[in-house]
mmCIF file with all atom_site columns, C-alpha atoms in Angstrom:
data_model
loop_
_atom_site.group_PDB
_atom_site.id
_atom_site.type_symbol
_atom_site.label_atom_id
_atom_site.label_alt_id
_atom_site.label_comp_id
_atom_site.label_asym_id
_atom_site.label_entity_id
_atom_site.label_seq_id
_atom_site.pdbx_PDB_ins_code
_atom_site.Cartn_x
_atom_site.Cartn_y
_atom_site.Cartn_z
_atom_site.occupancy
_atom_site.B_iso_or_equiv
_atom_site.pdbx_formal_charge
_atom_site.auth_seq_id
_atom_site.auth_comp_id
_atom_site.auth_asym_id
_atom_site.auth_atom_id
_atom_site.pdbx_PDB_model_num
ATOM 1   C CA . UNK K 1 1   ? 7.540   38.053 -13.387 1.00 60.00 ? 1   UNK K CA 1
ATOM 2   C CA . UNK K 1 2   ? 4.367   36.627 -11.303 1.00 67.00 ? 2   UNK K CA 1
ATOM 3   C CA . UNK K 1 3   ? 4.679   36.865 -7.691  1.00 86.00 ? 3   UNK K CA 1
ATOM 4   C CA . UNK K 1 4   ? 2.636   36.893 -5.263  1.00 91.00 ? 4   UNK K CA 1
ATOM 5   C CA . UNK K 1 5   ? 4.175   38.007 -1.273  1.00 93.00 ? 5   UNK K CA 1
ATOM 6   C CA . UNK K 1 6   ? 2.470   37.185 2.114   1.00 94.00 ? 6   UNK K CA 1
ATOM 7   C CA . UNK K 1 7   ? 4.310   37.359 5.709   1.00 90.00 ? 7   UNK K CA 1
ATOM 8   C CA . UNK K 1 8   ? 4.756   34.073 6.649   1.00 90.00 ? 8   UNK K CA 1
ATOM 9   C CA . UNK K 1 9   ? 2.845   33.676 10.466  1.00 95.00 ? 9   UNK K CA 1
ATOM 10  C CA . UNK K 1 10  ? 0.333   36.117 12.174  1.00 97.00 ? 10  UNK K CA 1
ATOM 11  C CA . UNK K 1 11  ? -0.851  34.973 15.952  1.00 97.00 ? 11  UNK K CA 1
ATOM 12  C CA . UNK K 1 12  ? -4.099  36.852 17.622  1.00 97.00 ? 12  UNK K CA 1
ATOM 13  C CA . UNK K 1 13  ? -5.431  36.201 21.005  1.00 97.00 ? 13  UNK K CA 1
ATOM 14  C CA . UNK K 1 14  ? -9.411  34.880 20.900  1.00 97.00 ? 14  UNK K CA 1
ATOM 15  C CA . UNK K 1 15  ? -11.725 37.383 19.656  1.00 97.00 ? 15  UNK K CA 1
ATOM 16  C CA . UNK K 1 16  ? -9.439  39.644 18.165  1.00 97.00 ? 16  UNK K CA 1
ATOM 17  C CA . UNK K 1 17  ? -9.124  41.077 15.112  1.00 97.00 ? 17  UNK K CA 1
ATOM 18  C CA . UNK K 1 18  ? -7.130  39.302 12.319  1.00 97.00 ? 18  UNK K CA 1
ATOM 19  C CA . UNK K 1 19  ? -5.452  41.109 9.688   1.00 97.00 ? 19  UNK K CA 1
ATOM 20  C CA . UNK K 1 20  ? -3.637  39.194 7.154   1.00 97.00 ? 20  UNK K CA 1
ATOM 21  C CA . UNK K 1 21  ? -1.389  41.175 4.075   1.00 96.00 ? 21  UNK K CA 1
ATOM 22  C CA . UNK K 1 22  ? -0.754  40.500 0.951   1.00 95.00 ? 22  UNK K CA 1
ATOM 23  C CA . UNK K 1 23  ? 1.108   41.796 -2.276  1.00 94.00 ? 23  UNK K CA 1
ATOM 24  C CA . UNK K 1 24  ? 1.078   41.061 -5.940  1.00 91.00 ? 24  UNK K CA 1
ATOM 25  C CA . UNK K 1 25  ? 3.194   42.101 -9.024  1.00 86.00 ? 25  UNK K CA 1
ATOM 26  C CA . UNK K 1 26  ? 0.746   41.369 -12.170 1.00 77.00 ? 26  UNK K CA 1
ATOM 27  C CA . UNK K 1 27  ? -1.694  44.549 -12.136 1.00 71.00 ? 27  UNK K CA 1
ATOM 28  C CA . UNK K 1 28  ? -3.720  42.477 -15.049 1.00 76.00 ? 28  UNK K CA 1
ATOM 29  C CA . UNK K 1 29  ? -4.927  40.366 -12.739 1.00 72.00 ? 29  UNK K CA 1
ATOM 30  C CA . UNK K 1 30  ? -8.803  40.199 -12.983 1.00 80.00 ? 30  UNK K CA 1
ATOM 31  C CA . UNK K 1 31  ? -9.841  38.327 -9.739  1.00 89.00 ? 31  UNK K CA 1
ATOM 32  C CA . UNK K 1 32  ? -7.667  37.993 -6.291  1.00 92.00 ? 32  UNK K CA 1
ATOM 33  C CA . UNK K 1 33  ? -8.242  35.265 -4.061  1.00 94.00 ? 33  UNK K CA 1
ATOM 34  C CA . UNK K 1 34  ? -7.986  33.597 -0.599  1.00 96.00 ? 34  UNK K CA 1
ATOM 35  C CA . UNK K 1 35  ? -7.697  30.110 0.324   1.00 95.00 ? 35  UNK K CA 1
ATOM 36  C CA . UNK K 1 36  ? -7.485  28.391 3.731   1.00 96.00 ? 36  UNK K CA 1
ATOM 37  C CA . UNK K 1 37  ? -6.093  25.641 4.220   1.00 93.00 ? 37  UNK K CA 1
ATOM 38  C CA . UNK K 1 38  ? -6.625  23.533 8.124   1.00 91.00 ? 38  UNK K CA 1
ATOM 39  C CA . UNK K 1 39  ? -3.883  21.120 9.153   1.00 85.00 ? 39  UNK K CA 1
ATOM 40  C CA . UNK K 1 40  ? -3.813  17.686 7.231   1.00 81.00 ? 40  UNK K CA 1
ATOM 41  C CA . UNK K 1 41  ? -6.833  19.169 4.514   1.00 84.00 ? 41  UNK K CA 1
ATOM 42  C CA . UNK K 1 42  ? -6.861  20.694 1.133   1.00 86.00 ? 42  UNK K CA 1
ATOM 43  C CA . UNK K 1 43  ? -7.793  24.059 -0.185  1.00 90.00 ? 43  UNK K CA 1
ATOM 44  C CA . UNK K 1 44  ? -10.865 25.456 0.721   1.00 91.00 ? 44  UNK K CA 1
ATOM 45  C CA . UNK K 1 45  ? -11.881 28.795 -1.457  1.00 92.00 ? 45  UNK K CA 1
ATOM 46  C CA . UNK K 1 46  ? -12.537 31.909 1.260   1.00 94.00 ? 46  UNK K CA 1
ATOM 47  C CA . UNK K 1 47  ? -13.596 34.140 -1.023  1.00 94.00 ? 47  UNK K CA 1
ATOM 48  C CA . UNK K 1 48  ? -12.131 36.282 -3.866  1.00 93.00 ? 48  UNK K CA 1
ATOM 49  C CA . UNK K 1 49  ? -12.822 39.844 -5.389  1.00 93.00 ? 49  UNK K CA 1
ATOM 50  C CA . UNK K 1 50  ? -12.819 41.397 -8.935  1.00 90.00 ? 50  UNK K CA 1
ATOM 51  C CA . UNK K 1 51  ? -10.415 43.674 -9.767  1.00 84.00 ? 51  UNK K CA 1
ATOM 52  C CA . UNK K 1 52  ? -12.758 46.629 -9.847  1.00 86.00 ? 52  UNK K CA 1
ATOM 53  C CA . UNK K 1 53  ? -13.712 46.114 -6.393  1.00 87.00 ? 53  UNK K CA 1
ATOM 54  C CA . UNK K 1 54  ? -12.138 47.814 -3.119  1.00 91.00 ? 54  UNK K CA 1
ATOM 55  C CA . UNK K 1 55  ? -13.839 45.870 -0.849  1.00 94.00 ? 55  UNK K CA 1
ATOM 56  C CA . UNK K 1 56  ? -15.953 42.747 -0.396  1.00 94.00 ? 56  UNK K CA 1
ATOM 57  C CA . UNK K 1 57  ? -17.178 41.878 2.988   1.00 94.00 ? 57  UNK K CA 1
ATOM 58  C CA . UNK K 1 58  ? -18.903 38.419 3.561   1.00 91.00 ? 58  UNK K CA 1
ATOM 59  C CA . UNK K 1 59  ? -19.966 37.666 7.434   1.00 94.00 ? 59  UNK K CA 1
ATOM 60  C CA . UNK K 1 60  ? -17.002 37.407 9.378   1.00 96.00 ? 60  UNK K CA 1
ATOM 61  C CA . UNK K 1 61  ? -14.220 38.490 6.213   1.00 96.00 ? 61  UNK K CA 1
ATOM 62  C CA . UNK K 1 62  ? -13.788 41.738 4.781   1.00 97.00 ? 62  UNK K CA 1
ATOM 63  C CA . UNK K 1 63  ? -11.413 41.927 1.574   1.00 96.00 ? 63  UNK K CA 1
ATOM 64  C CA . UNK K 1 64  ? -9.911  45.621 0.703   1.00 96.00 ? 64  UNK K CA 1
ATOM 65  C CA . UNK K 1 65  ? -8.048  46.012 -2.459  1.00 94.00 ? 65  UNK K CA 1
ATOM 66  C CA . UNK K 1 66  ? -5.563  48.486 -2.591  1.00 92.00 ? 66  UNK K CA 1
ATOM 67  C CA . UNK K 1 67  ? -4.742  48.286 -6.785  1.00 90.00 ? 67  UNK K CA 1
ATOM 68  C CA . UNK K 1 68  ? -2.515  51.056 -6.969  1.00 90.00 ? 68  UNK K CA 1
ATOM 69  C CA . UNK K 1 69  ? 0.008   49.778 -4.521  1.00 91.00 ? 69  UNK K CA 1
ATOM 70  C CA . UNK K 1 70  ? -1.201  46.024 -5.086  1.00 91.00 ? 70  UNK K CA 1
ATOM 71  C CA . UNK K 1 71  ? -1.839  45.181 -2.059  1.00 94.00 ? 71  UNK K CA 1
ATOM 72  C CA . UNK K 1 72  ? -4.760  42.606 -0.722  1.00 95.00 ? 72  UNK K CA 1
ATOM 73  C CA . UNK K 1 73  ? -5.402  41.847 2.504   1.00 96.00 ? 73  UNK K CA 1
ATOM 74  C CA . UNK K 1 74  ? -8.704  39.855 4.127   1.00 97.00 ? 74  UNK K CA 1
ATOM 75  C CA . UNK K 1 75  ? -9.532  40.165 7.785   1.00 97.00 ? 75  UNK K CA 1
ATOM 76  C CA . UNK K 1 76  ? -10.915 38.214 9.714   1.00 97.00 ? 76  UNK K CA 1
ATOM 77  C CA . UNK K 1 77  ? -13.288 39.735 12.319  1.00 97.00 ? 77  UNK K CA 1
ATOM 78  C CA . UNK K 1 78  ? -13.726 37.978 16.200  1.00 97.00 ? 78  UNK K CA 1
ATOM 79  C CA . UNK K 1 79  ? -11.406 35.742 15.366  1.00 98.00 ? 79  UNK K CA 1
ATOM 80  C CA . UNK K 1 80  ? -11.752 32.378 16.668  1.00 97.00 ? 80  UNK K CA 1
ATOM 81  C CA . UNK K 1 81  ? -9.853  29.047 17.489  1.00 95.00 ? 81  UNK K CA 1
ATOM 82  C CA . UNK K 1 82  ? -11.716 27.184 14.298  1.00 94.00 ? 82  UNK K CA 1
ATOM 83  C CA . UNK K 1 83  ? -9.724  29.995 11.806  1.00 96.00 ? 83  UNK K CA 1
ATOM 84  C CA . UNK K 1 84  ? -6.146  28.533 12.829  1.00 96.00 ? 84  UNK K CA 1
ATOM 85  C CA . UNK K 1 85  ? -4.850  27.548 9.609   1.00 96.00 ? 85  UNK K CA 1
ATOM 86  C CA . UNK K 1 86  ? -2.630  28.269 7.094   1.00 95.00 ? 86  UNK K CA 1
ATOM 87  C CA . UNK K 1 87  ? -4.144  31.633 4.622   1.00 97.00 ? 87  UNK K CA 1
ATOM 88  C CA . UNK K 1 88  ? -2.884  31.285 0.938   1.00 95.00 ? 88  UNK K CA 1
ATOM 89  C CA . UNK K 1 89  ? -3.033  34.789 -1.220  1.00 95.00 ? 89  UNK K CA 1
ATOM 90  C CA . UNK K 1 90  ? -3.398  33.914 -5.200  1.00 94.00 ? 90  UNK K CA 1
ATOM 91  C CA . UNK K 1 91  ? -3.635  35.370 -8.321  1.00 90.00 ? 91  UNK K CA 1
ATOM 92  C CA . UNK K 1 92  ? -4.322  34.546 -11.875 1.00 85.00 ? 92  UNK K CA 1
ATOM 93  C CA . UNK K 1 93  ? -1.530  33.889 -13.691 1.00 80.00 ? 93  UNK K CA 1
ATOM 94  C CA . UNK K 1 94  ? -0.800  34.657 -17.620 1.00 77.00 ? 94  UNK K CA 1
ATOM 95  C CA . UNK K 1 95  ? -1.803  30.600 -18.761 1.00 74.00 ? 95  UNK K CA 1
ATOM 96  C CA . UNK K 1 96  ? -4.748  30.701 -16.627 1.00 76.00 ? 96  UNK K CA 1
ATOM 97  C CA . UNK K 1 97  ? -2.958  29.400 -13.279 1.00 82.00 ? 97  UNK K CA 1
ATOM 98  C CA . UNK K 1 98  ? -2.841  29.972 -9.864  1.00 88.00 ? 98  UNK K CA 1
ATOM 99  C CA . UNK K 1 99  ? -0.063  32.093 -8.481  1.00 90.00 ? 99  UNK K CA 1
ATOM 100 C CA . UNK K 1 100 ? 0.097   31.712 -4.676  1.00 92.00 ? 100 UNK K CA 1
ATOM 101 C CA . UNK K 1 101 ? 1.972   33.386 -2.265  1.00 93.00 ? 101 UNK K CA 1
ATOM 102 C CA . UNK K 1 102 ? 3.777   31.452 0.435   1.00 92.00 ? 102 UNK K CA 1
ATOM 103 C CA . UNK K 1 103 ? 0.445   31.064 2.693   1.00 94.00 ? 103 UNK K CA 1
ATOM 104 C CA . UNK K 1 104 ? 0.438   32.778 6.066   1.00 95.00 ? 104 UNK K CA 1
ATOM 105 C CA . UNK K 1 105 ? 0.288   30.415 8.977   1.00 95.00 ? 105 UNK K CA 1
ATOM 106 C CA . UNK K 1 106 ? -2.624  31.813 11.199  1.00 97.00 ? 106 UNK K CA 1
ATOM 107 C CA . UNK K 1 107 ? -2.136  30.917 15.010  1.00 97.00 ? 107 UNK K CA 1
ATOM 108 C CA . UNK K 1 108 ? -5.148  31.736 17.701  1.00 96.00 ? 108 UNK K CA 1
ATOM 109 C CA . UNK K 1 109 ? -4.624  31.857 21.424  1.00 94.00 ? 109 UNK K CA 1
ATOM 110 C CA . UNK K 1 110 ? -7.516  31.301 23.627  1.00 90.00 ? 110 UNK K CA 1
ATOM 111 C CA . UNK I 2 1   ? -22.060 17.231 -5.139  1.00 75.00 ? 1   UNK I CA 1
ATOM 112 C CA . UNK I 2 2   ? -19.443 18.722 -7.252  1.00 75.00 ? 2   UNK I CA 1
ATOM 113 C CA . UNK I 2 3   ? -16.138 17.789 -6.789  1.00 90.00 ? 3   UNK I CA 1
ATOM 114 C CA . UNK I 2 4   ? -12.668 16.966 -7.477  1.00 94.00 ? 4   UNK I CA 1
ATOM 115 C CA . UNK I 2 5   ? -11.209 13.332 -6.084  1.00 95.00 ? 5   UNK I CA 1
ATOM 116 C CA . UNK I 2 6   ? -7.901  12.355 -6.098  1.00 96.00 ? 6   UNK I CA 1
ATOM 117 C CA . UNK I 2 7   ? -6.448  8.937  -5.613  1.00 97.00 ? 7   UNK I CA 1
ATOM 118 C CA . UNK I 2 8   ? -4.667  7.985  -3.220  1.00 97.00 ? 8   UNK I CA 1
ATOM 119 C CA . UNK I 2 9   ? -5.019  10.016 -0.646  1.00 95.00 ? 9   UNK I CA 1
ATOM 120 C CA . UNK I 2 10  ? -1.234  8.616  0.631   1.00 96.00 ? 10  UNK I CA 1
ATOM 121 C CA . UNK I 2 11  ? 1.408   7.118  -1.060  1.00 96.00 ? 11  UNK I CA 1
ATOM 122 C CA . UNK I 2 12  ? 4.919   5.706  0.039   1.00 97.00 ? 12  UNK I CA 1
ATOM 123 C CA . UNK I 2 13  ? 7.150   4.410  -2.617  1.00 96.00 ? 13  UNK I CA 1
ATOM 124 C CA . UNK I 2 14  ? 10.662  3.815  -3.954  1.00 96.00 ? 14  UNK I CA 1
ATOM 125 C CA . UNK I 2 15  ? 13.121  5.675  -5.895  1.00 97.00 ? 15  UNK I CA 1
ATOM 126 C CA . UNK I 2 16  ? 12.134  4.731  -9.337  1.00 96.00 ? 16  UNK I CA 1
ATOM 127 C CA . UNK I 2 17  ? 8.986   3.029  -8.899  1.00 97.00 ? 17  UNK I CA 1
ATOM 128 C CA . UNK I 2 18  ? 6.584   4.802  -11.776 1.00 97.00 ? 18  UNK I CA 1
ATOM 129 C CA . UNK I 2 19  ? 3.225   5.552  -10.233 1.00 97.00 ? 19  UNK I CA 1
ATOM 130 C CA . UNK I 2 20  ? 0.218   7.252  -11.396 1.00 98.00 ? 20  UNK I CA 1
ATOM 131 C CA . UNK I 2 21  ? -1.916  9.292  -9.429  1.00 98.00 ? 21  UNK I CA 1
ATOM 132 C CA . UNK I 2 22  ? -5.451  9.852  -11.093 1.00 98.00 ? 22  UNK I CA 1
ATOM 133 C CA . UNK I 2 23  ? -7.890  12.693 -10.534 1.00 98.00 ? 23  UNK I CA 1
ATOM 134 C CA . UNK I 2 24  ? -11.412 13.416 -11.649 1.00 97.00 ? 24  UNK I CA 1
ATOM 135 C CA . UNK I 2 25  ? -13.424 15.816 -12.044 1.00 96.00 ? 25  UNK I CA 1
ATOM 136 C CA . UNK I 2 26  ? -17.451 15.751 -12.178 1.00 94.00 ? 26  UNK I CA 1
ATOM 137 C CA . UNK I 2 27  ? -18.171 19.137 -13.145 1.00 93.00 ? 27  UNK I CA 1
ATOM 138 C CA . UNK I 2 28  ? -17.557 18.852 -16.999 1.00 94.00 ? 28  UNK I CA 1
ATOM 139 C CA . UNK I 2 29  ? -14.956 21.490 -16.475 1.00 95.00 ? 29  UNK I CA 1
ATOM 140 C CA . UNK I 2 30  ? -12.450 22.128 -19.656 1.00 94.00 ? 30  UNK I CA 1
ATOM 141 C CA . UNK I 2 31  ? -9.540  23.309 -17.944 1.00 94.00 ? 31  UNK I CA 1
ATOM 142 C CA . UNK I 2 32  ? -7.654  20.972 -14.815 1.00 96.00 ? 32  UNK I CA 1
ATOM 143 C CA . UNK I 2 33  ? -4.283  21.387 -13.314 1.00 96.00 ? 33  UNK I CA 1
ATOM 144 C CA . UNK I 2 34  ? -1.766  19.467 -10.478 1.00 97.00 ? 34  UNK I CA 1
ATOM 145 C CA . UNK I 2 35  ? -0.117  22.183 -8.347  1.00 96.00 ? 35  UNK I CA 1
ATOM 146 C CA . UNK I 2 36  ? 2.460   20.554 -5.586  1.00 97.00 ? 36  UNK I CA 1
ATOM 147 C CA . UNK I 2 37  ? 3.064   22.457 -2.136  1.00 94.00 ? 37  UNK I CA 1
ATOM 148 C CA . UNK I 2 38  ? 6.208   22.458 -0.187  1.00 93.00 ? 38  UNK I CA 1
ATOM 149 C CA . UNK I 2 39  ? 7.020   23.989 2.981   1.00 86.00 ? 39  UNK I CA 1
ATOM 150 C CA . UNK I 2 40  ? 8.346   27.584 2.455   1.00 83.00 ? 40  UNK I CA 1
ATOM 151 C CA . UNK I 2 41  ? 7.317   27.552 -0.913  1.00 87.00 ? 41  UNK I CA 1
ATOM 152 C CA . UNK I 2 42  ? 3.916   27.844 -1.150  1.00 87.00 ? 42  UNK I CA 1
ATOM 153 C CA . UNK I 2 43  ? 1.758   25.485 -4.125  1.00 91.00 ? 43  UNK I CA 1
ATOM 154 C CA . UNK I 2 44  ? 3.708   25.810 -7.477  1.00 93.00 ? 44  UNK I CA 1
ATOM 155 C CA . UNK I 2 45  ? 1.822   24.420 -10.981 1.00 93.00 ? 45  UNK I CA 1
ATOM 156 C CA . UNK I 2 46  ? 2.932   21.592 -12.630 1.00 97.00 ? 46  UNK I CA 1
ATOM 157 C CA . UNK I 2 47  ? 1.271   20.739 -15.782 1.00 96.00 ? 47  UNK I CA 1
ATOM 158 C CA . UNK I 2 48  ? -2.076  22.010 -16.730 1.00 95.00 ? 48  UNK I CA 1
ATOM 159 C CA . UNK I 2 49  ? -5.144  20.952 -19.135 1.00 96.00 ? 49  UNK I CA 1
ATOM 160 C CA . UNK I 2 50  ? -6.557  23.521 -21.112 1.00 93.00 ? 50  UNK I CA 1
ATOM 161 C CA . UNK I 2 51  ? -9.414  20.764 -22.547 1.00 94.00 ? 51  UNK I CA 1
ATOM 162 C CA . UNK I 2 52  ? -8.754  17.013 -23.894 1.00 95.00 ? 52  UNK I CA 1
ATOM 163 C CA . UNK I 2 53  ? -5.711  15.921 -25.514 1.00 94.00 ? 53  UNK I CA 1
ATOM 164 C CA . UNK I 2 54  ? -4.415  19.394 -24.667 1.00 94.00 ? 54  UNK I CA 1
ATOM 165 C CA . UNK I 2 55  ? -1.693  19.889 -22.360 1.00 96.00 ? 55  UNK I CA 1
ATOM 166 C CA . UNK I 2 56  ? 0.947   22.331 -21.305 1.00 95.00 ? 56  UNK I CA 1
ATOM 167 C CA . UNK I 2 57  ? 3.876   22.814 -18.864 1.00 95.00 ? 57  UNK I CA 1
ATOM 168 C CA . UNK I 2 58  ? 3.523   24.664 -15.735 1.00 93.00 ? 58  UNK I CA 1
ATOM 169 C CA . UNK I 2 59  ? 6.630   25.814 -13.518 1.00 91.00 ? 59  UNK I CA 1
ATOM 170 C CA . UNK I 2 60  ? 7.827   22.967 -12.198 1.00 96.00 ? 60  UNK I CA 1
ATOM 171 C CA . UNK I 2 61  ? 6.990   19.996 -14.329 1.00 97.00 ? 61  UNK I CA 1
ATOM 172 C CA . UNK I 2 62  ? 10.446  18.043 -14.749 1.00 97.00 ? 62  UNK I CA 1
ATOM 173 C CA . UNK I 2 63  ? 9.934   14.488 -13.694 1.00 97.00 ? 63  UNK I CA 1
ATOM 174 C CA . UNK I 2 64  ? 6.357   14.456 -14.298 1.00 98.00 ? 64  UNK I CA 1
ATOM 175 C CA . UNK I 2 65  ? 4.027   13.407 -17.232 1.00 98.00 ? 65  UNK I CA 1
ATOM 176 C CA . UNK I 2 66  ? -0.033  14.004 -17.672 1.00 98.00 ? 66  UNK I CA 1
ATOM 177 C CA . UNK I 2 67  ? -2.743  13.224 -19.771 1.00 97.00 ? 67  UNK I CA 1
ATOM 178 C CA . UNK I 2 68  ? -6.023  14.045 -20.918 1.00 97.00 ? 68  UNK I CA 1
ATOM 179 C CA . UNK I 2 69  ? -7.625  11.380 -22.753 1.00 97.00 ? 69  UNK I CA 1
ATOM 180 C CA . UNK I 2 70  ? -11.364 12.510 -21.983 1.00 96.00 ? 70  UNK I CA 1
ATOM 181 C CA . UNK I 2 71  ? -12.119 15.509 -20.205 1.00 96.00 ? 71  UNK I CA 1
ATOM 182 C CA . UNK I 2 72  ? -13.166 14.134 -16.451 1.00 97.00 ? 72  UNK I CA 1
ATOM 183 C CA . UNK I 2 73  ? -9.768  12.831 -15.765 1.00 98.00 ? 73  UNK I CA 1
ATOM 184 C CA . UNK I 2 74  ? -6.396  14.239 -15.288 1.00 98.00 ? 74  UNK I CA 1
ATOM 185 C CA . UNK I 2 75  ? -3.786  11.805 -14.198 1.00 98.00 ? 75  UNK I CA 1
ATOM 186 C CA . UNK I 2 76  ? -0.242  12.579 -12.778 1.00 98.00 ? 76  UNK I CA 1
ATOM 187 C CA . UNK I 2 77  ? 2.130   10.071 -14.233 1.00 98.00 ? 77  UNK I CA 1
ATOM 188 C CA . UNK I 2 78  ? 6.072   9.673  -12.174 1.00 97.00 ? 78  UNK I CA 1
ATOM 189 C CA . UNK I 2 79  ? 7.653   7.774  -14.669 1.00 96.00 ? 79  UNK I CA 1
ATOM 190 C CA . UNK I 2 80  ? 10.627  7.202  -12.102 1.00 97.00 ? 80  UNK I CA 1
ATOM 191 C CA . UNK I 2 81  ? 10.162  9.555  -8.819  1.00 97.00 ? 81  UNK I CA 1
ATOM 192 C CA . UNK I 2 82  ? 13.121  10.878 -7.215  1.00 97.00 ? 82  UNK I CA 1
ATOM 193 C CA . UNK I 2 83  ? 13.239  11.808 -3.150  1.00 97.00 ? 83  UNK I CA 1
ATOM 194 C CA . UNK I 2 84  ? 12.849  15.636 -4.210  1.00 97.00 ? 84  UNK I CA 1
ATOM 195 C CA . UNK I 2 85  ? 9.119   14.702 -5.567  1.00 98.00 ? 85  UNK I CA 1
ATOM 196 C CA . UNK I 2 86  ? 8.215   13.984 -1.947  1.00 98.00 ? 86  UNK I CA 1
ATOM 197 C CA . UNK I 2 87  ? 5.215   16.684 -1.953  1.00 97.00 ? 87  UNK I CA 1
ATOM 198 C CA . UNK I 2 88  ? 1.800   17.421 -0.974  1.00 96.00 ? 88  UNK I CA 1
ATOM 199 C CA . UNK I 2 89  ? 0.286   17.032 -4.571  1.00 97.00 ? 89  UNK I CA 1
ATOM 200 C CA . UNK I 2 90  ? -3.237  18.854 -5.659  1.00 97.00 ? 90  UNK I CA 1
ATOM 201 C CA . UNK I 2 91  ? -5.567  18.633 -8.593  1.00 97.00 ? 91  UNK I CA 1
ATOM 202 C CA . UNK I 2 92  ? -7.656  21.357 -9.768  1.00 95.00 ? 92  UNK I CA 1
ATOM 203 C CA . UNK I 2 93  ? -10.450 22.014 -12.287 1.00 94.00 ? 93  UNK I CA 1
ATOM 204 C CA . UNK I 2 94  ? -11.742 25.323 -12.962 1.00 92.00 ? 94  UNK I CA 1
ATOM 205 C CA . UNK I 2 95  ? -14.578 26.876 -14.261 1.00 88.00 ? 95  UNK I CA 1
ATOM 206 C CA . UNK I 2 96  ? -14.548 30.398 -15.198 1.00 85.00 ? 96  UNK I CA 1
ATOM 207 C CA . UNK I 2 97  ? -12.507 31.713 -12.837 1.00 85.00 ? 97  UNK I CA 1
ATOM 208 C CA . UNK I 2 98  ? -12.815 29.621 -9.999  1.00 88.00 ? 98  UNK I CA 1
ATOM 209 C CA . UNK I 2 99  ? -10.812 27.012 -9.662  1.00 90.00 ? 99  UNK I CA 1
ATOM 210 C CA . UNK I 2 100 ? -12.034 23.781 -7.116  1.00 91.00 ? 100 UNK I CA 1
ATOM 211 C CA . UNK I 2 101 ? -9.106  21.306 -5.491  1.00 93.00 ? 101 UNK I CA 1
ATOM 212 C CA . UNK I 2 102 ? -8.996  18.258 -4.435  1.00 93.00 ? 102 UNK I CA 1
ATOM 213 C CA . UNK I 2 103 ? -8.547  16.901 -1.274  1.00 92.00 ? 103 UNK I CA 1
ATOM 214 C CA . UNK I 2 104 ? -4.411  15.990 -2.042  1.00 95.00 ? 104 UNK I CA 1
ATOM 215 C CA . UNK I 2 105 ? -2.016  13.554 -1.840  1.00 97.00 ? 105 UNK I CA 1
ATOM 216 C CA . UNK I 2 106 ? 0.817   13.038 0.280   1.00 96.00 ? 106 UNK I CA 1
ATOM 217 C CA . UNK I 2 107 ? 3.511   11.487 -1.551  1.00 97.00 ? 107 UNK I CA 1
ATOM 218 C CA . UNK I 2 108 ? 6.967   10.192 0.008   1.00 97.00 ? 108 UNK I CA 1
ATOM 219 C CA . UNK I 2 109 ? 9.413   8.810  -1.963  1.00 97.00 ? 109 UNK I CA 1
ATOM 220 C CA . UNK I 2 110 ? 12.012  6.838  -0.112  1.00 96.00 ? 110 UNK I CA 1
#
């Protein structure tokens, strides 16, 4: 079935590099995103590719698509204190839905 | 501004106790969705809206009921909530392929 995998916590120090993985099972998928989500809000859309991308870079994000071993992953460069939150991976699902992984709990040190 | 409001924001209620939490869209999108999110499990769909007066199960939609009477609104109906409903609770619209959220609402059911 649909599934979508993400580890479940990543913590950087201030100005480091953040690298945050992903995996997905449906190879139909046309368009892979990433949400963020800060404490106590809702779902704010990071960006997304198309599946005939391998990489999207917008400011401070790069996106690499890996779609022969299904893999996503979106890093975050100089990370900083204002990208704590919690990173959901998602994918569209046969009926047109969302199919999110578990969300990866970003944590950054000063 | 486009966007997707939910109402309420927070809700405490009773075992039993049907309530009704709207959502509305101002985009004129066709298709809207509730998703719920639980800790360790990521956001999970429970009905979705394909356009008016159509409507279709998600993956988890025992215990709840929708509606789509005209196409801005999409409420979530809990005929008789139960303590395993107590959830962070999303709407969605989408256009295309990018889907917009609300803002959420945290429901506990006592």
């Amino acid at each position: 079935g649909e599934d979508v995998e993400q580890s479940l916590f990543l913590s950087v120090r201030e100005g480091d590099s953040s690298v945050i993985n992903c995996t997905y099972t449906d190879s139909s998928s046309t368009y892979l995103y990433w949400y963020k989500q800060e404490p106590g809000a809702g779902l704010q859309l990071l960006t997304y590719i198309f599946s005939n991308m391998d990489m999207k870079q917008d400011q401070r994000l790069t996106v690499l698509l890996n779609k022969k071993d299904k893999h996503l992953s979106l890093r975050i460069a100089d990370t900083q204190t204002g990208d704590s939150a919690i990173y959901f991976c998602a994918e569209i699902g046969s009926q047109g839905n969302l199919i999110f992984g578990k969300g990866t709990k970003l944590s950054v040190k000063p | 501004e486009a966007q997707v409001t939910q109402n309420p924001r927070y809700l405490i209620t009773v075992t039993g106790k049907k309530l009704t939490v709207t959502c509305s869209q101002n985009m004129n999108h066709e298709y809207m969705s509730w998703y719920r999110q639980d800790p360790g499990l990521g956001l999970r769909q429970i009905y979705y809206s394909m356009n008016v007066e159509v409507t279709d199960k998600g993956d988890v939609p025992e215990g709840y009921k929708v509606s789509r009477k005209e196409k801005r609104n999409f409420p979530l109906i809990l005929e008789s909530p139960s303590p395993n409903q107590t959830s962070l609770y999303f709407c969605a619209s989408r256009l295309g392929n990018i889907q917009y959220f609300g803002a959420g609402t945290r429901l506990s059911v006592l």
